[in-house]
Amino acid sequence: MKKHLLLSLLLLSLGSLLHAQTVTITFTGRDTNNHYLRLDRVDVKNLAEGWQETLVWPDTVLTMHVGTSIDDAGALASSALQLSASSANPFHGTTTADLVVKEAGEVTMDITDISGRTVASLRETSLQPGTHHLRITLSATGIYFLTARMQSASASLRLVNSSEGGLNAIEHTGFVPTFTTSKGSTNNAFHLGDPMEYIGYSTFNGATVESSHIVQNQNASESLTLQFATAQGMNDGLPCPSSPTVTDQDGNVYNTVQIGNQCWMKENLRVTHYSNGEAIPMGDSTSLTLPYRYCPDNDTANVASHGYLYNWPAVMHGAPCSSDNPSGVQGICPKGWHVPSNAEFGQLIYYAGSMSTYQCNNNSFFTAKAFAAQTGWQSYYDQCSPGCNPSTNNATGFSAKAAGHYSNLGTTNHYFYAFGGVATFWTTTDGGCNDRIYMRHIYHYGKHWQEAIQDKHCGLSVRCVRN
């Protein structure tokens, strides 16, 4: 009798053990330089059983239960809400965050300071499953907490603000839908040795890219690396993925160029209206407050190739200065694009210096030729300057045009400087002096980008960056 009882208990325990056995797969994305890439989603296919599951970021782990399908009570639940920083933290007044919502429903968001006082709130009555983009602005320095709540679920993110943003606010700025429900566990049948296929998807330089496929018989838990055929610099000089061109309010079409992780206009702005339809006046004088545009070298024939020169009030369209990266200032740019900050130009220049293909004489500082267009530059003898053998310029594809700049003395004496000699570009960043702003420029005789501060009334070129 005892033998039968022991045998029954043993078989019962063994059956429970087999039923409870699981195989867990952990996924990581890597590019060809072995740099980490975030997996936006992973498709998992069981080729023997004929089912498919999709993991959606931030889920990168799938648990499969050996045996027949299990009920929902056996599935691993993942949080209905997840918050993560999507830009710098600590930050200077403004930052961004991503809120992942697993199921449709009402979500409330609050920002509280370290004492527990609520300083900003946002209520969304029907958020759909997916990743929701948030812009956070805080008026005072300090430590804060962003908390999202949905029914009984909640998620929090610690925020550290080191500057004054002017106001306290949470803004919903965009949404990427989830095509299938994110899961950490599947209820589908799985047996040891089943043939499985794994495919990863990631965002690289603004476009969705697919990993190499892994097809194998799955006999045990393991960590898998999904390899992407992408690398730093691979798309440099090409039109931006998903945005090969951009059209302004006037209908002008501009080519774009991908350089590192930034997408820039490849041409100087030549718009005469803001995106709300308001006109930008043609200037016959200068102003620190009124917006004006000017023809390069005071010749309308130059606008098609070199764009307009704009004073800083025209560029900003009433927006305050910004040193953030990204600046967050649409200003004169088309919708979906913005005026770059000094930090964004710094990112562009530093990136070029890190790539040997953009250096002159193997000097990471000498990258002027790599940004300068191949035409329109005054001649100069130094081999690392844009004016020397211009046909070798423009390795990045940025195509900087030497449109010069504009100023005046008094109300009648107009001065158009250095057409063919210098490319000048406004930033959104305060130069630290009254009525002066940071600008970036390349001289026909220079080997590198230069940084300076310029009076707001002057006319300079504008390049926009994609949001």
Short mmCIF file of C-alpha atoms in Angstrom, two decimals:
data_model
loop_
_atom_site.label_atom_id
_atom_site.label_comp_id
_atom_site.label_asym_id
_atom_site.label_seq_id
_atom_site.Cartn_x
_atom_site.Cartn_y
_atom_site.Cartn_z
CA MET A 1 0.00 0.00 0.00
CA LYS A 2 2.80 2.38 0.95
CA LYS A 3 4.65 1.56 -2.29
CA HIS A 4 1.60 2.43 -4.38
CA LEU A 5 1.13 5.67 -2.45
CA LEU A 6 4.78 6.69 -2.87
CA LEU A 7 4.67 5.85 -6.58
CA SER A 8 1.52 7.93 -7.03
CA LEU A 9 3.09 10.90 -5.23
CA LEU A 10 6.25 10.59 -7.32
CA LEU A 11 4.30 10.52 -10.59
CA LEU A 12 2.17 13.45 -9.44
CA SER A 13 5.25 15.49 -8.53
CA LEU A 14 6.95 14.61 -11.82
CA GLY A 15 3.85 15.58 -13.77
CA SER A 16 3.66 18.91 -11.92
CA LEU A 17 7.33 19.53 -12.57
CA LEU A 18 6.98 18.85 -16.30
CA HIS A 19 3.89 21.05 -16.51
CA ALA A 20 5.69 23.89 -14.69
CA GLN A 21 8.88 23.68 -16.80
CA THR A 22 9.54 26.89 -18.73
CA VAL A 23 11.96 28.14 -21.38
CA THR A 24 12.90 31.81 -21.12
CA ILE A 25 14.47 33.73 -24.02
CA THR A 26 16.15 37.10 -23.39
CA PHE A 27 16.73 39.33 -26.44
CA THR A 28 19.34 42.05 -27.04
CA GLY A 29 19.87 44.16 -30.17
CA ARG A 30 23.35 45.01 -31.50
CA ASP A 31 24.68 46.77 -34.62
CA THR A 32 27.68 45.74 -36.69
CA ASN A 33 29.98 47.68 -34.34
CA ASN A 34 28.50 45.75 -31.39
CA HIS A 35 26.76 48.86 -30.09
CA TYR A 36 23.48 48.35 -28.25
CA LEU A 37 20.27 49.04 -30.19
CA ARG A 38 16.91 49.25 -28.43
CA LEU A 39 14.49 46.57 -29.62
CA ASP A 40 11.23 48.32 -30.46
CA ARG A 41 9.67 44.90 -30.93
CA VAL A 42 10.58 41.22 -31.40
CA ASP A 43 8.49 38.77 -33.45
CA VAL A 44 8.60 35.21 -32.09
CA LYS A 45 7.30 32.42 -34.33
CA ASN A 46 6.82 28.73 -33.49
CA LEU A 47 7.22 27.08 -36.89
CA ALA A 48 5.94 23.69 -35.67
CA GLU A 49 2.82 24.89 -33.82
CA GLY A 50 2.05 27.75 -36.22
CA TRP A 51 1.72 30.60 -33.72
CA GLN A 52 3.40 34.01 -33.34
CA GLU A 53 3.86 36.39 -30.40
CA THR A 54 5.26 39.93 -30.43
CA LEU A 55 7.25 41.53 -27.63
CA VAL A 56 7.02 45.33 -27.58
CA TRP A 57 9.56 47.57 -25.84
CA PRO A 58 10.31 47.59 -22.93
CA ASP A 59 9.61 43.81 -22.87
CA THR A 60 12.64 41.89 -24.12
CA VAL A 61 12.07 38.57 -22.34
CA LEU A 62 9.62 35.82 -23.38
CA THR A 63 8.67 32.84 -21.22
CA MET A 64 7.30 29.75 -22.97
CA HIS A 65 5.67 26.96 -20.95
CA VAL A 66 6.57 23.42 -21.97
CA GLY A 67 3.57 21.25 -22.77
CA THR A 68 0.09 22.22 -23.90
CA SER A 69 -1.29 25.71 -23.65
CA ILE A 70 -1.91 27.14 -20.18
CA ASP A 71 -4.60 29.40 -18.90
CA ASP A 72 -4.13 33.07 -18.26
CA ALA A 73 -3.49 32.50 -14.58
CA GLY A 74 -0.16 30.96 -15.50
CA ALA A 75 0.98 33.85 -17.65
CA LEU A 76 3.48 36.38 -16.41
CA ALA A 77 1.83 39.77 -16.23
CA SER A 78 3.75 42.86 -17.16
CA SER A 79 2.99 46.35 -15.91
CA ALA A 80 0.18 48.18 -17.70
CA LEU A 81 2.21 51.42 -17.52
CA GLN A 82 5.93 52.09 -17.90
CA LEU A 83 7.79 55.41 -17.81
CA SER A 84 11.30 56.10 -19.10
CA ALA A 85 13.39 59.19 -19.86
CA SER A 86 13.91 59.75 -23.60
CA SER A 87 16.36 62.68 -23.31
CA ALA A 88 18.80 64.12 -20.79
CA ASN A 89 18.04 63.69 -17.08
CA PRO A 90 19.31 65.85 -15.29
CA PHE A 91 18.07 68.51 -17.70
CA HIS A 92 17.83 72.28 -18.12
CA GLY A 93 14.21 73.34 -17.77
CA THR A 94 12.73 71.02 -20.40
CA THR A 95 13.06 67.29 -21.03
CA THR A 96 11.13 64.45 -22.65
CA ALA A 97 9.84 61.08 -21.48
CA ASP A 98 8.09 58.05 -22.94
CA LEU A 99 4.99 56.47 -21.41
CA VAL A 100 4.25 52.91 -22.56
CA VAL A 101 0.57 51.99 -22.25
CA LYS A 102 -0.38 48.31 -22.59
CA GLU A 103 -4.18 48.70 -22.69
CA ALA A 104 -6.48 51.53 -23.77
CA GLY A 105 -7.89 53.65 -20.99
CA GLU A 106 -7.75 56.83 -18.93
CA VAL A 107 -4.37 57.90 -17.60
CA THR A 108 -3.60 60.70 -15.16
CA MET A 109 -0.10 62.14 -14.78
CA ASP A 110 1.26 64.31 -12.00
CA ILE A 111 4.58 65.94 -11.26
CA THR A 112 5.34 66.41 -7.57
CA ASP A 113 8.29 68.11 -5.95
CA ILE A 114 10.39 66.50 -3.24
CA SER A 115 7.96 67.73 -0.56
CA GLY A 116 5.02 65.98 -2.27
CA ARG A 117 3.43 69.13 -3.67
CA THR A 118 1.83 68.67 -7.11
CA VAL A 119 3.23 71.25 -9.56
CA ALA A 120 1.75 69.99 -12.86
CA SER A 121 -0.92 67.53 -13.98
CA LEU A 122 -2.30 66.05 -17.17
CA ARG A 123 -5.38 63.84 -17.66
CA GLU A 124 -5.81 61.84 -20.86
CA THR A 125 -9.25 60.22 -21.08
CA SER A 126 -8.43 57.54 -23.67
CA LEU A 127 -4.80 56.67 -24.36
CA GLN A 128 -4.35 53.84 -26.86
CA PRO A 129 -1.79 51.02 -26.47
CA GLY A 130 1.66 52.14 -27.53
CA THR A 131 4.43 54.59 -26.67
CA HIS A 132 3.28 58.11 -25.83
CA HIS A 133 5.81 60.97 -26.01
CA LEU A 134 5.74 63.60 -23.27
CA ARG A 135 7.43 66.99 -22.95
CA ILE A 136 8.16 68.04 -19.36
CA THR A 137 8.80 71.69 -18.45
CA LEU A 138 9.70 72.86 -14.94
CA SER A 139 10.07 76.43 -13.72
CA ALA A 140 12.45 75.81 -10.80
CA THR A 141 15.50 73.69 -10.11
CA GLY A 142 15.16 70.63 -7.91
CA ILE A 143 14.20 66.97 -7.73
CA TYR A 144 10.74 65.97 -8.96
CA PHE A 145 8.74 62.81 -9.58
CA LEU A 146 6.53 62.14 -12.61
CA THR A 147 3.83 59.58 -11.80
CA ALA A 148 1.35 58.03 -14.24
CA ARG A 149 -1.74 56.17 -12.98
CA MET A 150 -4.21 53.92 -14.80
CA GLN A 151 -6.80 52.09 -12.68
CA SER A 152 -4.71 50.14 -10.17
CA ALA A 153 -1.44 50.41 -12.14
CA SER A 154 1.13 53.18 -11.73
CA ALA A 155 4.65 54.06 -12.86
CA SER A 156 7.06 56.77 -11.69
CA LEU A 157 10.14 58.54 -13.02
CA ARG A 158 12.61 60.67 -11.06
CA LEU A 159 13.39 64.04 -12.67
CA VAL A 160 16.34 66.30 -11.84
CA ASN A 161 16.00 69.88 -13.14
CA SER A 162 19.03 72.19 -13.10
CA SER A 163 17.55 75.29 -14.77
CA GLU A 164 14.39 77.40 -15.07
CA GLY A 165 11.99 76.39 -17.83
CA GLY A 166 9.53 79.27 -17.34
CA LEU A 167 6.49 77.18 -16.37
CA ASN A 168 5.39 73.81 -14.97
CA ALA A 169 3.72 71.61 -17.57
CA ILE A 170 3.23 68.10 -18.96
CA GLU A 171 2.49 68.02 -22.69
CA HIS A 172 1.49 65.01 -24.79
CA THR A 173 3.49 65.47 -28.02
CA GLY A 174 3.10 62.26 -29.98
CA PHE A 175 2.18 58.59 -30.12
CA VAL A 176 3.57 55.41 -31.67
CA PRO A 177 0.86 52.70 -31.68
CA THR A 178 1.39 49.13 -30.53
CA PHE A 179 0.28 46.70 -33.20
CA THR A 180 0.03 43.71 -30.86
CA THR A 181 -0.26 43.43 -27.13
CA SER A 182 3.08 43.30 -25.36
CA LYS A 183 3.62 40.07 -23.45
CA GLY A 184 6.18 38.59 -21.11
CA SER A 185 4.69 35.10 -21.42
CA THR A 186 2.81 33.12 -24.06
CA ASN A 187 -0.12 30.80 -23.52
CA ASN A 188 0.55 29.00 -26.80
CA ALA A 189 1.71 25.40 -26.86
CA PHE A 190 5.47 24.83 -26.85
CA HIS A 191 7.57 21.64 -26.74
CA LEU A 192 11.28 21.26 -26.25
CA GLY A 193 12.98 21.10 -29.63
CA ASP A 194 10.31 23.11 -31.47
CA PRO A 195 11.75 25.07 -34.42
CA MET A 196 11.53 28.79 -33.59
CA GLU A 197 12.17 31.99 -35.56
CA TYR A 198 13.13 35.32 -33.93
CA ILE A 199 13.13 38.72 -35.72
CA GLY A 200 13.95 42.06 -34.10
CA TYR A 201 12.99 45.60 -35.16
CA SER A 202 14.75 48.78 -34.07
CA THR A 203 14.81 52.47 -34.98
CA PHE A 204 18.07 53.61 -36.56
CA ASN A 205 18.56 57.17 -37.86
CA GLY A 206 14.80 57.69 -37.81
CA ALA A 207 13.87 54.56 -39.78
CA THR A 208 12.69 51.09 -38.73
CA VAL A 209 15.29 48.43 -39.49
CA GLU A 210 14.98 44.64 -39.29
CA SER A 211 17.50 42.31 -37.68
CA SER A 212 18.89 39.14 -39.19
CA HIS A 213 16.56 36.19 -38.54
CA ILE A 214 17.47 33.52 -36.00
CA VAL A 215 15.93 30.12 -36.79
CA GLN A 216 16.75 27.23 -34.42
CA ASN A 217 15.34 24.33 -32.47
CA GLN A 218 14.68 25.61 -28.95
CA ASN A 219 15.70 23.13 -26.24
CA ALA A 220 16.55 25.40 -23.30
CA SER A 221 16.51 28.91 -21.93
CA GLU A 222 19.13 31.29 -23.35
CA SER A 223 20.04 34.88 -24.22
CA LEU A 224 20.00 35.76 -27.91
CA THR A 225 21.59 38.72 -29.71
CA LEU A 226 19.62 40.00 -32.69
CA GLN A 227 22.12 41.47 -35.15
CA PHE A 228 21.34 44.58 -37.21
CA ALA A 229 23.25 45.44 -40.39
CA THR A 230 23.66 49.07 -39.34
CA ALA A 231 26.58 51.05 -37.98
CA GLN A 232 27.52 54.59 -37.09
CA GLY A 233 27.96 56.60 -40.25
CA MET A 234 26.28 54.08 -42.55
CA ASN A 235 23.52 56.51 -43.63
CA ASP A 236 25.62 59.68 -43.52
CA GLY A 237 25.22 61.88 -46.57
CA LEU A 238 22.02 60.13 -47.65
CA PRO A 239 18.48 61.59 -47.54
CA CYS A 240 16.95 61.12 -44.10
CA PRO A 241 15.00 57.86 -43.79
CA SER A 242 11.25 58.60 -43.91
CA SER A 243 12.00 62.31 -44.64
CA PRO A 244 13.97 62.59 -47.90
CA THR A 245 12.46 66.05 -48.45
CA VAL A 246 10.56 68.65 -46.45
CA THR A 247 8.18 71.33 -47.73
CA ASP A 248 7.78 74.79 -46.19
CA GLN A 249 4.70 77.02 -45.97
CA ASP A 250 5.44 78.56 -49.40
CA GLY A 251 5.67 75.15 -51.08
CA ASN A 252 9.47 75.22 -51.39
CA VAL A 253 10.87 71.67 -51.27
CA TYR A 254 14.20 71.07 -49.50
CA ASN A 255 16.42 68.01 -49.65
CA THR A 256 17.51 66.50 -46.34
CA VAL A 257 20.67 64.79 -45.17
CA GLN A 258 21.37 62.30 -42.38
CA ILE A 259 24.56 62.99 -40.40
CA GLY A 260 25.05 60.79 -37.37
CA ASN A 261 21.80 60.69 -35.43
CA GLN A 262 20.63 64.06 -36.74
CA CYS A 263 18.50 64.85 -39.79
CA TRP A 264 19.27 68.29 -41.28
CA MET A 265 17.96 70.33 -44.17
CA LYS A 266 20.56 70.14 -46.94
CA GLU A 267 19.70 73.65 -48.15
CA ASN A 268 19.41 77.11 -46.60
CA LEU A 269 15.89 78.18 -45.70
CA ARG A 270 14.16 80.47 -48.23
CA VAL A 271 10.64 80.69 -46.80
CA THR A 272 8.67 83.97 -46.73
CA HIS A 273 5.87 82.85 -44.37
CA TYR A 274 5.70 81.11 -41.01
CA SER A 275 3.84 77.82 -40.75
CA ASN A 276 0.75 79.70 -39.53
CA GLY A 277 0.69 81.74 -42.76
CA GLU A 278 2.05 84.96 -41.25
CA ALA A 279 4.35 86.83 -43.68
CA ILE A 280 8.03 87.55 -42.97
CA PRO A 281 8.69 91.10 -44.24
CA MET A 282 11.49 91.90 -46.66
CA GLY A 283 13.93 94.12 -44.81
CA ASP A 284 15.19 97.56 -45.80
CA SER A 285 16.58 98.24 -42.34
CA THR A 286 17.57 96.32 -39.22
CA SER A 287 15.74 95.68 -35.97
CA LEU A 288 16.30 93.93 -32.65
CA THR A 289 12.59 93.12 -32.35
CA LEU A 290 10.91 93.18 -35.79
CA PRO A 291 11.37 90.17 -38.12
CA TYR A 292 13.12 90.73 -41.46
CA ARG A 293 14.59 88.73 -44.33
CA TYR A 294 17.25 89.84 -46.82
CA CYS A 295 18.64 88.64 -50.16
CA PRO A 296 22.26 87.40 -49.97
CA ASP A 297 24.59 90.04 -51.38
CA ASN A 298 21.44 92.16 -51.91
CA ASP A 299 20.60 90.19 -55.07
CA THR A 300 17.31 88.33 -55.53
CA ALA A 301 19.04 85.97 -57.98
CA ASN A 302 20.95 84.43 -55.05
CA VAL A 303 17.87 83.33 -53.09
CA ALA A 304 17.19 80.13 -55.06
CA SER A 305 20.69 78.78 -54.44
CA HIS A 306 21.63 80.37 -51.09
CA GLY A 307 18.29 81.01 -49.35
CA TYR A 308 17.42 84.21 -47.52
CA LEU A 309 19.33 85.83 -44.69
CA TYR A 310 17.11 86.40 -41.62
CA ASN A 311 17.51 88.48 -38.50
CA TRP A 312 17.12 86.65 -35.20
CA PRO A 313 13.57 87.92 -34.42
CA ALA A 314 12.45 86.41 -37.75
CA VAL A 315 14.14 83.11 -36.92
CA MET A 316 12.59 82.70 -33.46
CA HIS A 317 9.05 84.03 -34.20
CA GLY A 318 8.61 85.10 -30.58
CA ALA A 319 10.07 81.97 -28.93
CA PRO A 320 12.53 82.39 -26.03
CA CYS A 321 16.21 81.42 -26.20
CA SER A 322 17.05 77.75 -25.81
CA SER A 323 20.29 75.93 -25.05
CA ASP A 324 18.61 72.51 -24.96
CA ASN A 325 19.35 69.62 -27.31
CA PRO A 326 16.97 69.49 -29.11
CA SER A 327 16.14 73.17 -28.82
CA GLY A 328 12.35 72.72 -28.94
CA VAL A 329 12.00 75.97 -30.97
CA GLN A 330 10.02 75.62 -34.21
CA GLY A 331 10.34 79.32 -34.98
CA ILE A 332 10.70 79.89 -38.72
CA CYS A 333 11.00 76.16 -39.52
CA PRO A 334 8.27 73.94 -41.02
CA LYS A 335 6.12 71.81 -38.73
CA GLY A 336 8.02 68.80 -37.44
CA TRP A 337 11.34 70.70 -37.66
CA HIS A 338 13.11 73.17 -35.41
CA VAL A 339 15.87 75.79 -35.24
CA PRO A 340 19.04 74.16 -33.84
CA SER A 341 20.58 75.23 -30.56
CA ASN A 342 24.30 75.83 -30.17
CA ALA A 343 24.48 72.40 -28.50
CA GLU A 344 22.92 70.74 -31.57
CA PHE A 345 25.54 72.31 -33.82
CA GLY A 346 28.12 71.13 -31.29
CA GLN A 347 26.79 67.58 -31.56
CA LEU A 348 27.03 67.76 -35.36
CA ILE A 349 30.61 69.07 -35.33
CA TYR A 350 31.82 66.70 -32.62
CA TYR A 351 30.36 63.74 -34.50
CA ALA A 352 32.13 64.74 -37.71
CA GLY A 353 35.40 65.08 -35.82
CA SER A 354 35.03 61.52 -34.54
CA MET A 355 34.84 60.12 -38.10
CA SER A 356 38.16 59.83 -39.94
CA THR A 357 36.42 60.23 -43.31
CA TYR A 358 35.50 63.84 -42.42
CA GLN A 359 38.90 64.88 -41.06
CA CYS A 360 41.55 66.76 -43.00
CA ASN A 361 45.14 65.61 -42.37
CA ASN A 362 43.82 63.21 -39.71
CA ASN A 363 42.93 66.17 -37.47
CA SER A 364 39.54 65.80 -35.75
CA PHE A 365 39.30 69.61 -35.53
CA PHE A 366 39.71 70.19 -39.28
CA THR A 367 36.29 69.30 -40.73
CA ALA A 368 35.29 72.52 -42.56
CA LYS A 369 35.74 71.00 -46.04
CA ALA A 370 33.52 68.07 -45.11
CA PHE A 371 30.57 70.46 -44.57
CA ALA A 372 31.16 73.04 -47.31
CA ALA A 373 29.37 72.85 -50.67
CA GLN A 374 31.45 72.12 -53.76
CA THR A 375 30.65 75.44 -55.46
CA GLY A 376 30.50 79.13 -54.62
CA TRP A 377 33.60 79.51 -52.41
CA GLN A 378 36.34 82.10 -52.86
CA SER A 379 39.71 80.53 -53.58
CA TYR A 380 42.29 79.91 -50.86
CA TYR A 381 45.56 77.99 -50.75
CA ASP A 382 45.28 75.90 -47.55
CA GLN A 383 44.40 72.31 -48.48
CA CYS A 384 42.07 71.95 -45.46
CA SER A 385 39.99 75.02 -46.32
CA PRO A 386 36.75 75.05 -48.39
CA GLY A 387 38.38 77.46 -50.86
CA CYS A 388 41.07 74.96 -51.83
CA ASN A 389 39.99 72.50 -54.52
CA PRO A 390 36.24 72.77 -53.70
CA SER A 391 35.47 69.64 -55.73
CA THR A 392 36.78 67.65 -52.73
CA ASN A 393 34.39 69.38 -50.29
CA ASN A 394 31.14 68.11 -48.76
CA ALA A 395 31.95 64.61 -47.53
CA THR A 396 29.05 64.88 -45.03
CA GLY A 397 26.53 66.11 -47.60
CA PHE A 398 25.65 69.17 -45.44
CA SER A 399 26.34 71.48 -48.44
CA ALA A 400 27.04 74.72 -46.54
CA LYS A 401 26.67 77.70 -48.90
CA ALA A 402 28.73 80.86 -48.46
CA ALA A 403 25.77 83.26 -48.38
CA GLY A 404 27.64 85.82 -46.28
CA HIS A 405 25.74 87.98 -43.80
CA TYR A 406 23.98 91.34 -43.50
CA SER A 407 24.18 94.33 -41.16
CA ASN A 408 23.89 98.10 -41.40
CA LEU A 409 24.92 101.35 -39.79
CA GLY A 410 22.07 103.73 -39.08
CA THR A 411 18.97 103.38 -41.23
CA THR A 412 20.24 103.81 -44.78
CA ASN A 413 23.70 102.26 -45.10
CA HIS A 414 23.28 98.57 -45.89
CA TYR A 415 26.24 96.21 -45.70
CA PHE A 416 26.24 92.76 -47.25
CA TYR A 417 29.44 91.00 -46.21
CA ALA A 418 31.52 88.15 -47.58
CA PHE A 419 29.23 86.51 -50.15
CA GLY A 420 31.34 83.55 -51.30
CA GLY A 421 33.57 83.94 -48.29
CA VAL A 422 31.61 82.68 -45.28
CA ALA A 423 28.62 80.46 -44.39
CA THR A 424 26.83 81.71 -41.27
CA PHE A 425 24.06 80.02 -39.29
CA TRP A 426 21.84 81.17 -36.42
CA THR A 427 21.31 79.11 -33.26
CA THR A 428 18.63 79.50 -30.56
CA THR A 429 21.17 80.03 -27.77
CA ASP A 430 21.71 83.24 -25.82
CA GLY A 431 25.28 84.51 -26.11
CA GLY A 432 25.32 85.82 -22.55
CA CYS A 433 25.37 89.48 -23.60
CA ASN A 434 22.53 91.90 -24.29
CA ASP A 435 20.95 91.31 -27.70
CA ARG A 436 23.64 88.83 -28.80
CA ILE A 437 23.17 85.20 -29.84
CA TYR A 438 25.46 82.27 -30.60
CA MET A 439 26.07 81.57 -34.28
CA ARG A 440 28.23 79.04 -36.16
CA HIS A 441 30.20 79.78 -39.32
CA ILE A 442 32.75 78.46 -41.82
CA TYR A 443 35.17 80.77 -43.67
CA HIS A 444 36.54 80.04 -47.14
CA TYR A 445 40.03 80.14 -45.60
CA GLY A 446 39.15 78.29 -42.37
CA LYS A 447 39.92 74.69 -41.47
CA HIS A 448 37.16 74.25 -38.91
CA TRP A 449 33.77 75.48 -37.73
CA GLN A 450 33.95 78.64 -35.67
CA GLU A 451 31.66 79.78 -32.85
CA ALA A 452 30.85 83.43 -32.20
CA ILE A 453 28.13 85.67 -30.78
CA GLN A 454 26.25 87.93 -33.18
CA ASP A 455 23.91 90.90 -32.83
CA LYS A 456 20.24 89.96 -33.18
CA HIS A 457 19.65 92.55 -35.90
CA CYS A 458 22.10 90.90 -38.33
CA GLY A 459 21.02 88.70 -41.22
CA LEU A 460 22.34 85.11 -41.27
CA SER A 461 21.37 81.82 -42.93
CA VAL A 462 19.13 79.21 -41.29
CA ARG A 463 19.21 75.42 -41.34
CA CYS A 464 16.44 73.39 -39.66
CA VAL A 465 16.72 70.04 -37.88
CA ARG A 466 14.02 67.37 -37.78
CA ASN A 467 12.28 66.89 -34.44
#
